[in-house]
PDB file of C-alpha atoms and ligand atoms in Angstrom:
ATOM      1  CA  UNK H  54      79.687 -30.501  48.908  1.00 44.00           C
ATOM      2  CA  UNK H  55      80.615 -33.864  50.413  1.00 50.00           C
ATOM      3  CA  UNK H  56      80.648 -37.284  48.834  1.00 61.00           C
ATOM      4  CA  UNK H  57      77.228 -38.567  47.881  1.00 78.00           C
ATOM      5  CA  UNK H  58      78.246 -42.187  48.415  1.00 94.00           C
ATOM      6  CA  UNK H  59      78.932 -43.241  51.978  1.00 97.00           C
ATOM      7  CA  UNK H  60      81.500 -45.724  53.270  1.00 98.00           C
ATOM      8  CA  UNK H  61      80.399 -48.723  55.316  1.00 98.00           C
ATOM      9  CA  UNK H  62      82.785 -50.468  57.726  1.00 98.00           C
ATOM     10  CA  UNK H  63      81.976 -53.988  58.892  1.00 98.00           C
ATOM     11  CA  UNK H  64      84.078 -55.495  61.671  1.00 96.00           C
ATOM     12  CA  UNK H  65      83.552 -58.406  63.982  1.00 94.00           C
ATOM     13  CA  UNK H  66      84.537 -61.872  65.063  1.00 91.00           C
ATOM     14  CA  UNK H  67      85.591 -64.539  62.582  1.00 85.00           C
ATOM     15  CA  UNK H  68      82.783 -66.607  61.092  1.00 86.00           C
ATOM     16  CA  UNK H  69      80.206 -64.029  62.158  1.00 92.00           C
ATOM     17  CA  UNK H  70      79.035 -63.764  58.545  1.00 92.00           C
ATOM     18  CA  UNK H  71      80.696 -60.417  57.792  1.00 94.00           C
ATOM     19  CA  UNK H  72      81.635 -61.161  54.216  1.00 92.00           C
ATOM     20  CA  UNK H  73      78.218 -62.507  53.216  1.00 92.00           C
ATOM     21  CA  UNK H  74      76.601 -59.385  54.624  1.00 96.00           C
ATOM     22  CA  UNK H  75      79.189 -56.980  53.150  1.00 97.00           C
ATOM     23  CA  UNK H  76      78.932 -58.581  49.687  1.00 95.00           C
ATOM     24  CA  UNK H  77      75.133 -58.548  49.664  1.00 95.00           C
ATOM     25  CA  UNK H  78      74.968 -54.944  50.819  1.00 97.00           C
ATOM     26  CA  UNK H  79      77.524 -53.823  48.239  1.00 96.00           C
ATOM     27  CA  UNK H  80      75.587 -55.547  45.478  1.00 94.00           C
ATOM     28  CA  UNK H  81      72.281 -54.009  46.525  1.00 96.00           C
ATOM     29  CA  UNK H  82      73.747 -50.501  46.792  1.00 96.00           C
ATOM     30  CA  UNK H  83      75.965 -50.842  43.728  1.00 95.00           C
ATOM     31  CA  UNK H  84      79.007 -50.201  45.938  1.00 96.00           C
ATOM     32  CA  UNK H  85      82.435 -51.835  45.842  1.00 95.00           C
ATOM     33  CA  UNK H  86      83.052 -54.685  48.284  1.00 96.00           C
ATOM     34  CA  UNK H  87      86.560 -54.873  49.728  1.00 97.00           C
ATOM     35  CA  UNK H  88      87.625 -58.006  51.577  1.00 96.00           C
ATOM     36  CA  UNK H  89      90.566 -56.863  53.715  1.00 97.00           C
ATOM     37  CA  UNK H  90      91.022 -60.377  55.137  1.00 96.00           C
ATOM     38  CA  UNK H  91      91.894 -61.464  51.574  1.00 97.00           C
ATOM     39  CA  UNK H  92      94.631 -58.822  51.528  1.00 98.00           C
ATOM     40  CA  UNK H  93      96.206 -60.143  54.763  1.00 97.00           C
ATOM     41  CA  UNK H  94      95.915 -63.665  53.383  1.00 97.00           C
ATOM     42  CA  UNK H  95      97.606 -62.625  50.113  1.00 98.00           C
ATOM     43  CA  UNK H  96     100.400 -60.889  52.060  1.00 98.00           C
ATOM     44  CA  UNK H  97     100.862 -64.163  53.935  1.00 98.00           C
ATOM     45  CA  UNK H  98     100.998 -66.164  50.711  1.00 98.00           C
ATOM     46  CA  UNK H  99     103.594 -63.728  49.366  1.00 98.00           C
ATOM     47  CA  UNK H 100     105.725 -64.173  52.510  1.00 98.00           C
ATOM     48  CA  UNK H 101     105.374 -67.964  52.206  1.00 98.00           C
ATOM     49  CA  UNK H 102     106.458 -67.906  48.569  1.00 98.00           C
ATOM     50  CA  UNK H 103     109.471 -65.782  49.475  1.00 98.00           C
ATOM     51  CA  UNK H 104     110.157 -68.162  52.379  1.00 98.00           C
ATOM     52  CA  UNK H 105     109.983 -65.363  54.958  1.00 98.00           C
ATOM     53  CA  UNK H 106     107.435 -67.540  56.734  1.00 97.00           C
ATOM     54  CA  UNK H 107     108.256 -71.214  57.075  1.00 95.00           C
ATOM     55  CA  UNK H 108     106.094 -73.354  59.374  1.00 92.00           C
ATOM     56  CA  UNK H 109     105.578 -70.960  62.281  1.00 88.00           C
ATOM     57  CA  UNK H 110     108.937 -69.220  61.923  1.00 93.00           C
ATOM     58  CA  UNK H 111     108.782 -65.621  60.690  1.00 95.00           C
ATOM     59  CA  UNK H 112     111.847 -63.847  59.322  1.00 97.00           C
ATOM     60  CA  UNK H 113     110.662 -60.301  59.994  1.00 96.00           C
ATOM     61  CA  UNK H 114     113.560 -58.609  58.196  1.00 97.00           C
ATOM     62  CA  UNK H 115     112.906 -60.645  55.056  1.00 98.00           C
ATOM     63  CA  UNK H 116     109.189 -60.149  55.357  1.00 98.00           C
ATOM     64  CA  UNK H 117     109.505 -56.364  55.628  1.00 98.00           C
ATOM     65  CA  UNK H 118     111.894 -56.201  52.651  1.00 98.00           C
ATOM     66  CA  UNK H 119     109.547 -58.402  50.634  1.00 98.00           C
ATOM     67  CA  UNK H 120     106.700 -55.910  50.986  1.00 98.00           C
ATOM     68  CA  UNK H 121     108.335 -53.815  48.285  1.00 97.00           C
ATOM     69  CA  UNK H 122     107.829 -56.695  45.869  1.00 97.00           C
ATOM     70  CA  UNK H 123     104.174 -57.214  46.742  1.00 98.00           C
ATOM     71  CA  UNK H 124     101.492 -55.739  44.492  1.00 98.00           C
ATOM     72  CA  UNK H 125      97.871 -56.416  45.386  1.00 98.00           C
ATOM     73  CA  UNK H 126      94.824 -55.665  43.270  1.00 96.00           C
ATOM     74  CA  UNK H 127      91.177 -56.694  43.159  1.00 96.00           C
ATOM     75  CA  UNK H 128      89.856 -57.561  39.712  1.00 95.00           C
ATOM     76  CA  UNK H 129      86.322 -58.432  38.741  1.00 92.00           C
ATOM     77  CA  UNK H 130      85.867 -61.991  37.508  1.00 93.00           C
ATOM     78  CA  UNK H 131      82.783 -62.181  35.252  1.00 94.00           C
ATOM     79  CA  UNK H 132      82.645 -65.973  35.698  1.00 94.00           C
ATOM     80  CA  UNK H 133      82.203 -65.891  39.471  1.00 89.00           C
ATOM     81  CA  UNK H 134      80.662 -62.386  39.409  1.00 87.00           C
ATOM     82  CA  UNK H 135      82.992 -61.467  42.275  1.00 88.00           C
ATOM     83  CA  UNK H 136      86.002 -59.257  42.600  1.00 91.00           C
ATOM     84  CA  UNK H 137      89.009 -61.458  43.271  1.00 95.00           C
ATOM     85  CA  UNK H 138      92.425 -60.749  44.708  1.00 97.00           C
ATOM     86  CA  UNK H 139      95.563 -60.758  42.568  1.00 98.00           C
ATOM     87  CA  UNK H 140      99.089 -60.993  43.941  1.00 98.00           C
ATOM     88  CA  UNK H 141     101.714 -59.670  41.527  1.00 98.00           C
ATOM     89  CA  UNK H 142      99.297 -60.116  38.647  1.00 98.00           C
ATOM     90  CA  UNK H 143      98.189 -63.667  39.513  1.00 98.00           C
ATOM     91  CA  UNK H 144      94.691 -64.526  40.735  1.00 98.00           C
ATOM     92  CA  UNK H 145      95.224 -66.116  44.182  1.00 98.00           C
ATOM     93  CA  UNK H 146      91.628 -66.020  45.415  1.00 96.00           C
ATOM     94  CA  UNK H 147      91.517 -69.825  45.809  1.00 94.00           C
ATOM     95  CA  UNK H 148      95.040 -70.314  47.088  1.00 95.00           C
ATOM     96  CA  UNK H 149      94.601 -67.844  49.982  1.00 96.00           C
ATOM     97  CA  UNK H 150      91.727 -69.933  51.405  1.00 89.00           C
ATOM     98  CA  UNK H 151      93.961 -72.945  52.134  1.00 86.00           C
ATOM     99  CA  UNK H 152      94.482 -74.166  55.712  1.00 81.00           C
ATOM    100  CA  UNK H 153      98.193 -73.501  55.313  1.00 89.00           C
ATOM    101  CA  UNK H 154      97.599 -69.785  54.721  1.00 92.00           C
ATOM    102  CA  UNK H 155      94.861 -69.672  57.395  1.00 86.00           C
ATOM    103  CA  UNK H 156      97.242 -71.083  59.969  1.00 85.00           C
ATOM    104  CA  UNK H 157      99.945 -68.510  59.232  1.00 92.00           C
ATOM    105  CA  UNK H 158      97.979 -65.337  58.571  1.00 91.00           C
ATOM    106  CA  UNK H 159      97.840 -64.153  62.180  1.00 87.00           C
ATOM    107  CA  UNK H 160     101.667 -64.231  62.296  1.00 91.00           C
ATOM    108  CA  UNK H 161     101.883 -61.904  59.302  1.00 95.00           C
ATOM    109  CA  UNK H 162      98.892 -59.688  60.198  1.00 93.00           C
ATOM    110  CA  UNK H 163     100.547 -58.676  63.440  1.00 90.00           C
ATOM    111  CA  UNK H 164     103.651 -57.183  61.776  1.00 94.00           C
ATOM    112  CA  UNK H 165     103.212 -53.371  61.923  1.00 95.00           C
ATOM    113  CA  UNK H 166     104.798 -52.696  58.497  1.00 97.00           C
ATOM    114  CA  UNK H 167     102.380 -55.131  56.861  1.00 97.00           C
ATOM    115  CA  UNK H 168      99.435 -53.336  58.423  1.00 96.00           C
ATOM    116  CA  UNK H 169     100.756 -49.892  57.490  1.00 97.00           C
ATOM    117  CA  UNK H 170     101.059 -50.907  53.854  1.00 98.00           C
ATOM    118  CA  UNK H 171      97.660 -52.601  53.638  1.00 98.00           C
ATOM    119  CA  UNK H 172      95.841 -49.857  55.556  1.00 98.00           C
ATOM    120  CA  UNK H 173      97.224 -47.229  53.141  1.00 98.00           C
ATOM    121  CA  UNK H 174      95.943 -49.218  50.148  1.00 97.00           C
ATOM    122  CA  UNK H 175      92.542 -49.682  51.821  1.00 98.00           C
ATOM    123  CA  UNK H 176      92.228 -45.971  52.602  1.00 98.00           C
ATOM    124  CA  UNK H 177      93.025 -45.084  49.005  1.00 98.00           C
ATOM    125  CA  UNK H 178      90.352 -47.491  47.753  1.00 96.00           C
ATOM    126  CA  UNK H 179      87.753 -45.773  49.938  1.00 97.00           C
ATOM    127  CA  UNK H 180      88.712 -42.177  49.124  1.00 96.00           C
ATOM    128  CA  UNK H 181      85.866 -41.607  46.691  1.00 94.00           C
ATOM    129  CA  UNK H 182      83.245 -43.309  48.906  1.00 96.00           C
ATOM    130  CA  UNK H 183      80.872 -46.056  47.833  1.00 97.00           C
ATOM    131  CA  UNK H 184      82.756 -48.841  49.567  1.00 97.00           C
ATOM    132  CA  UNK H 185      81.676 -51.668  51.870  1.00 98.00           C
ATOM    133  CA  UNK H 186      84.799 -52.929  53.609  1.00 98.00           C
ATOM    134  CA  UNK H 187      85.003 -55.838  56.021  1.00 97.00           C
ATOM    135  CA  UNK H 188      87.766 -56.763  58.431  1.00 95.00           C
ATOM    136  CA  UNK H 189      88.813 -56.334  62.046  1.00 93.00           C
ATOM    137  CA  UNK H 190      90.052 -52.729  62.274  1.00 95.00           C
ATOM    138  CA  UNK H 191      88.014 -50.937  59.630  1.00 97.00           C
ATOM    139  CA  UNK H 192      85.829 -48.759  61.875  1.00 97.00           C
ATOM    140  CA  UNK H 193      88.653 -48.110  64.340  1.00 96.00           C
ATOM    141  CA  UNK H 194      91.778 -47.636  62.179  1.00 96.00           C
ATOM    142  CA  UNK H 195      91.171 -47.776  58.424  1.00 98.00           C
ATOM    143  CA  UNK H 196      87.993 -45.703  58.053  1.00 98.00           C
ATOM    144  CA  UNK H 197      87.417 -43.908  61.356  1.00 97.00           C
ATOM    145  CA  UNK H 198      85.104 -41.491  59.512  1.00 96.00           C
ATOM    146  CA  UNK H 199      82.945 -44.151  57.839  1.00 97.00           C
ATOM    147  CA  UNK H 200      79.322 -43.005  57.861  1.00 97.00           C
ATOM    148  CA  UNK H 201      78.127 -46.442  58.957  1.00 98.00           C
ATOM    149  CA  UNK H 202      80.081 -48.803  61.205  1.00 98.00           C
ATOM    150  CA  UNK H 203      78.780 -52.233  62.055  1.00 98.00           C
ATOM    151  CA  UNK H 204      80.234 -54.662  64.562  1.00 97.00           C
ATOM    152  CA  UNK H 205      78.955 -58.153  63.844  1.00 96.00           C
ATOM    153  CA  UNK H 206      79.052 -61.015  66.229  1.00 94.00           C
ATOM    154  CA  UNK H 207      77.279 -64.195  67.288  1.00 96.00           C
ATOM    155  CA  UNK H 208      77.936 -66.560  70.143  1.00 95.00           C
ATOM    156  CA  UNK H 209      80.931 -68.863  69.563  1.00 95.00           C
ATOM    157  CA  UNK H 210      78.796 -72.019  69.425  1.00 96.00           C
ATOM    158  CA  UNK H 211      76.600 -70.562  66.678  1.00 95.00           C
ATOM    159  CA  UNK H 212      79.646 -69.462  64.675  1.00 95.00           C
ATOM    160  CA  UNK H 213      81.307 -72.866  65.110  1.00 94.00           C
ATOM    161  CA  UNK H 214      78.176 -74.646  63.977  1.00 94.00           C
ATOM    162  CA  UNK H 215      77.852 -72.448  60.859  1.00 91.00           C
ATOM    163  CA  UNK H 216      81.530 -72.949  60.013  1.00 88.00           C
ATOM    164  CA  UNK H 217      81.199 -76.719  60.521  1.00 92.00           C
ATOM    165  CA  UNK H 218      78.328 -76.819  58.039  1.00 92.00           C
ATOM    166  CA  UNK H 219      80.370 -74.835  55.484  1.00 86.00           C
ATOM    167  CA  UNK H 220      83.322 -77.187  55.869  1.00 86.00           C
ATOM    168  CA  UNK H 221      81.119 -80.258  55.644  1.00 91.00           C
ATOM    169  CA  UNK H 222      79.494 -78.915  52.496  1.00 91.00           C
ATOM    170  CA  UNK H 223      82.997 -78.483  51.070  1.00 85.00           C
ATOM    171  CA  UNK H 224      83.593 -82.185  51.817  1.00 90.00           C
ATOM    172  CA  UNK H 225      85.939 -81.647  54.798  1.00 83.00           C
ATOM    173  CA  UNK H 226      85.863 -84.177  57.606  1.00 88.00           C
ATOM    174  CA  UNK H 227      86.138 -82.157  60.831  1.00 87.00           C
ATOM    175  CA  UNK H 228      84.595 -82.353  64.270  1.00 93.00           C
ATOM    176  CA  UNK H 229      82.450 -79.707  65.943  1.00 95.00           C
ATOM    177  CA  UNK H 230      84.850 -79.549  68.906  1.00 94.00           C
ATOM    178  CA  UNK H 231      87.850 -78.820  66.665  1.00 91.00           C
ATOM    179  CA  UNK H 232      85.960 -76.076  64.851  1.00 90.00           C
ATOM    180  CA  UNK H 233      84.826 -74.528  68.150  1.00 93.00           C
ATOM    181  CA  UNK H 234      88.437 -74.583  69.420  1.00 91.00           C
ATOM    182  CA  UNK H 235      89.572 -72.824  66.239  1.00 87.00           C
ATOM    183  CA  UNK H 236      86.854 -70.160  66.545  1.00 90.00           C
ATOM    184  CA  UNK H 237      87.799 -69.475  70.178  1.00 92.00           C
ATOM    185  CA  UNK H 238      91.508 -69.331  69.464  1.00 87.00           C
ATOM    186  CA  UNK H 239      91.050 -66.963  66.508  1.00 84.00           C
ATOM    187  CA  UNK H 240      88.896 -64.689  68.719  1.00 89.00           C
ATOM    188  CA  UNK H 241      91.693 -64.640  71.258  1.00 88.00           C
ATOM    189  CA  UNK H 242      94.464 -63.908  68.732  1.00 84.00           C
ATOM    190  CA  UNK H 243      92.408 -61.211  66.956  1.00 84.00           C
ATOM    191  CA  UNK H 244      91.431 -59.451  70.193  1.00 88.00           C
ATOM    192  CA  UNK H 245      94.712 -59.734  72.058  1.00 89.00           C
ATOM    193  CA  UNK H 246      97.264 -58.759  69.432  1.00 85.00           C
ATOM    194  CA  UNK H 247      99.214 -55.577  70.192  1.00 86.00           C
ATOM    195  CA  UNK H 248      98.675 -53.867  66.832  1.00 84.00           C
ATOM    196  CA  UNK H 249      95.136 -52.962  65.749  1.00 83.00           C
ATOM    197  CA  UNK H 250      93.318 -55.554  67.855  1.00 86.00           C
ATOM    198  CA  UNK H 251      89.709 -56.371  67.095  1.00 88.00           C
ATOM    199  CA  UNK H 252      87.578 -53.984  69.089  1.00 89.00           C
ATOM    200  CA  UNK H 253      84.297 -52.276  68.634  1.00 92.00           C
ATOM    201  CA  UNK H 254      84.397 -48.628  67.524  1.00 95.00           C
ATOM    202  CA  UNK H 255      82.502 -46.432  70.010  1.00 95.00           C
ATOM    203  CA  UNK H 256      80.082 -45.375  67.293  1.00 96.00           C
ATOM    204  CA  UNK H 257      79.534 -48.842  65.778  1.00 97.00           C
ATOM    205  CA  UNK H 258      76.119 -50.466  65.635  1.00 97.00           C
ATOM    206  CA  UNK H 259      76.459 -53.888  67.277  1.00 96.00           C
ATOM    207  CA  UNK H 260      74.616 -56.707  65.556  1.00 96.00           C
ATOM    208  CA  UNK H 261      74.485 -60.039  67.368  1.00 95.00           C
ATOM    209  CA  UNK H 262      73.086 -62.356  64.718  1.00 94.00           C
ATOM    210  CA  UNK H 263      72.883 -65.559  66.782  1.00 95.00           C
ATOM    211  CA  UNK H 264      69.110 -65.501  66.439  1.00 94.00           C
ATOM    212  CA  UNK H 265      68.731 -63.588  63.172  1.00 94.00           C
ATOM    213  CA  UNK H 266      68.302 -64.996  59.688  1.00 93.00           C
ATOM    214  CA  UNK H 267      70.540 -63.647  56.941  1.00 92.00           C
ATOM    215  CA  UNK H 268      67.526 -61.874  55.486  1.00 95.00           C
ATOM    216  CA  UNK H 269      66.497 -60.198  58.752  1.00 96.00           C
ATOM    217  CA  UNK H 270      70.007 -58.981  59.246  1.00 96.00           C
ATOM    218  CA  UNK H 271      70.321 -57.752  55.682  1.00 97.00           C
ATOM    219  CA  UNK H 272      67.078 -55.782  55.890  1.00 97.00           C
ATOM    220  CA  UNK H 273      68.181 -54.177  59.124  1.00 97.00           C
ATOM    221  CA  UNK H 274      71.592 -53.138  57.748  1.00 97.00           C
ATOM    222  CA  UNK H 275      70.129 -51.920  54.472  1.00 97.00           C
ATOM    223  CA  UNK H 276      67.691 -49.650  56.300  1.00 97.00           C
ATOM    224  CA  UNK H 277      70.550 -48.312  58.440  1.00 97.00           C
ATOM    225  CA  UNK H 278      72.621 -47.633  55.316  1.00 96.00           C
ATOM    226  CA  UNK H 279      69.745 -45.846  53.595  1.00 95.00           C
ATOM    227  CA  UNK H 280      69.185 -43.670  56.655  1.00 94.00           C
ATOM    228  CA  UNK H 281      72.862 -42.689  56.758  1.00 94.00           C
ATOM    229  CA  UNK H 282      72.791 -41.934  53.019  1.00 93.00           C
ATOM    230  CA  UNK H 283      69.724 -39.733  53.440  1.00 92.00           C
ATOM    231  CA  UNK H 284      71.429 -37.904  56.325  1.00 88.00           C
ATOM    232  CA  UNK H 285      74.116 -36.744  53.904  1.00 82.00           C
ATOM    233  CA  UNK H 286      71.831 -35.165  51.330  1.00 72.00           C
TER     234      UNK H 286
HETATM  235  O1   DC X 584      88.481 -62.329  57.581  1.00 97.14           O
HETATM  236  P1   DC X 584      89.530 -63.423  57.300  1.00 97.14           P
HETATM  237  O2   DC X 584      89.355 -64.658  58.134  1.00 97.14           O
HETATM  238  O3   DC X 584      89.730 -63.701  55.859  1.00 97.14           O
HETATM  239  O4   DC X 584      90.898 -62.740  57.823  1.00 97.14           O
HETATM  240  C1   DC X 584      92.113 -63.405  57.730  1.00 97.14           C
HETATM  241  C2   DC X 584      93.036 -62.975  58.836  1.00 97.14           C
HETATM  242  O5   DC X 584      93.475 -61.626  58.665  1.00 97.14           O
HETATM  243  C3   DC X 584      92.480 -63.073  60.263  1.00 97.14           C
HETATM  244  O6   DC X 584      93.408 -63.789  61.041  1.00 97.14           O
HETATM  245  C4   DC X 584      92.417 -61.673  60.772  1.00 97.14           C
HETATM  246  C5   DC X 584      93.314 -60.885  59.860  1.00 97.14           C
HETATM  247  N1   DC X 584      92.739 -59.588  59.510  1.00 97.14           N
HETATM  248  C6   DC X 584      93.242 -58.472  60.131  1.00 97.14           C
HETATM  249  O7   DC X 584      94.129 -58.594  60.970  1.00 97.14           O
HETATM  250  N2   DC X 584      92.760 -57.250  59.808  1.00 97.14           N
HETATM  251  C7   DC X 584      91.792 -57.107  58.897  1.00 97.14           C
HETATM  252  N3   DC X 584      91.338 -55.883  58.598  1.00 97.14           N
HETATM  253  C8   DC X 584      91.260 -58.248  58.249  1.00 97.14           C
HETATM  254  C9   DC X 584      91.745 -59.487  58.592  1.00 97.14           C
END
C-alpha cells in the first residue's frame, strides 16, 4: 500500500504568490508547509555570519566547509501560528527577510554543494508524504514524484504591483519602477542559473494568476489536490 497523504510541489516566479497559496493549502489539508526559499536564505545568513560572503564576494571554499556547521530546522511558533526557520538553534525567520540577505541569496543558491545539502533535507522531510513545498526546483529536482505539481506565475507588472503594495504596507518607500526591475532581474537569475534553474516540470499544472483572486486560485488548487488524493485510494 502506498502513502495515503500526497506531496504537493509548488514552483514558479518570485512574487507569484506561491507561499500564500502553499500555506493556505497546507492548513486546509492539515499538511506540513515547507518554505524552501527560507532554507536558502538561512544558508545565506550562515555564510554571511561566517564571512564566506562579504558584499558580493563569495569564498566558495569557506562556504562549502561551513556547510558542516549549519543545522536547519523548522519549528512551530504558537504565537505566529507558523512554522519558522531556525539556524543552529536560533530563530532567524525575521532576519532572513532583510534586503541584505535577499541581495546575496542568489550567489549562495547557485553553489552546487549548498543545493545538494538542502535538497537532501527537503527530500527527507517529504518522505512520509503530507507536505506542501514551495520553491523553484521542487517539481523538477526535489520531488519529481510529487502527486501534484503546480507552476505559478503572473505577468511581471502584476507581480511588481503586488510586491510594491506589500512593501508600502510595511512602510518601505520604494518606486514601482525599482520593484519591477527587481522582479525582472530575479526572474532572469532564477531561470538562467546553471544549477537547478527555474523551469516548469512537464507534468506541472500551470496557473497564471494575473486575473485570479486568491480565493479563486485556492479553490482551483484545492479541488486539484482532492482529485489527486482520491486517485490514490
Ligand atoms: O522564495 P524566496 O524568494 O524566499 O527564495 C529566496 C531565494 O532562494 C531566491 O533567490 C531563489 C532561491 N531558491 C532556490 O534557488 N531554490 C528553491 N527551491 C527556493 C528558493
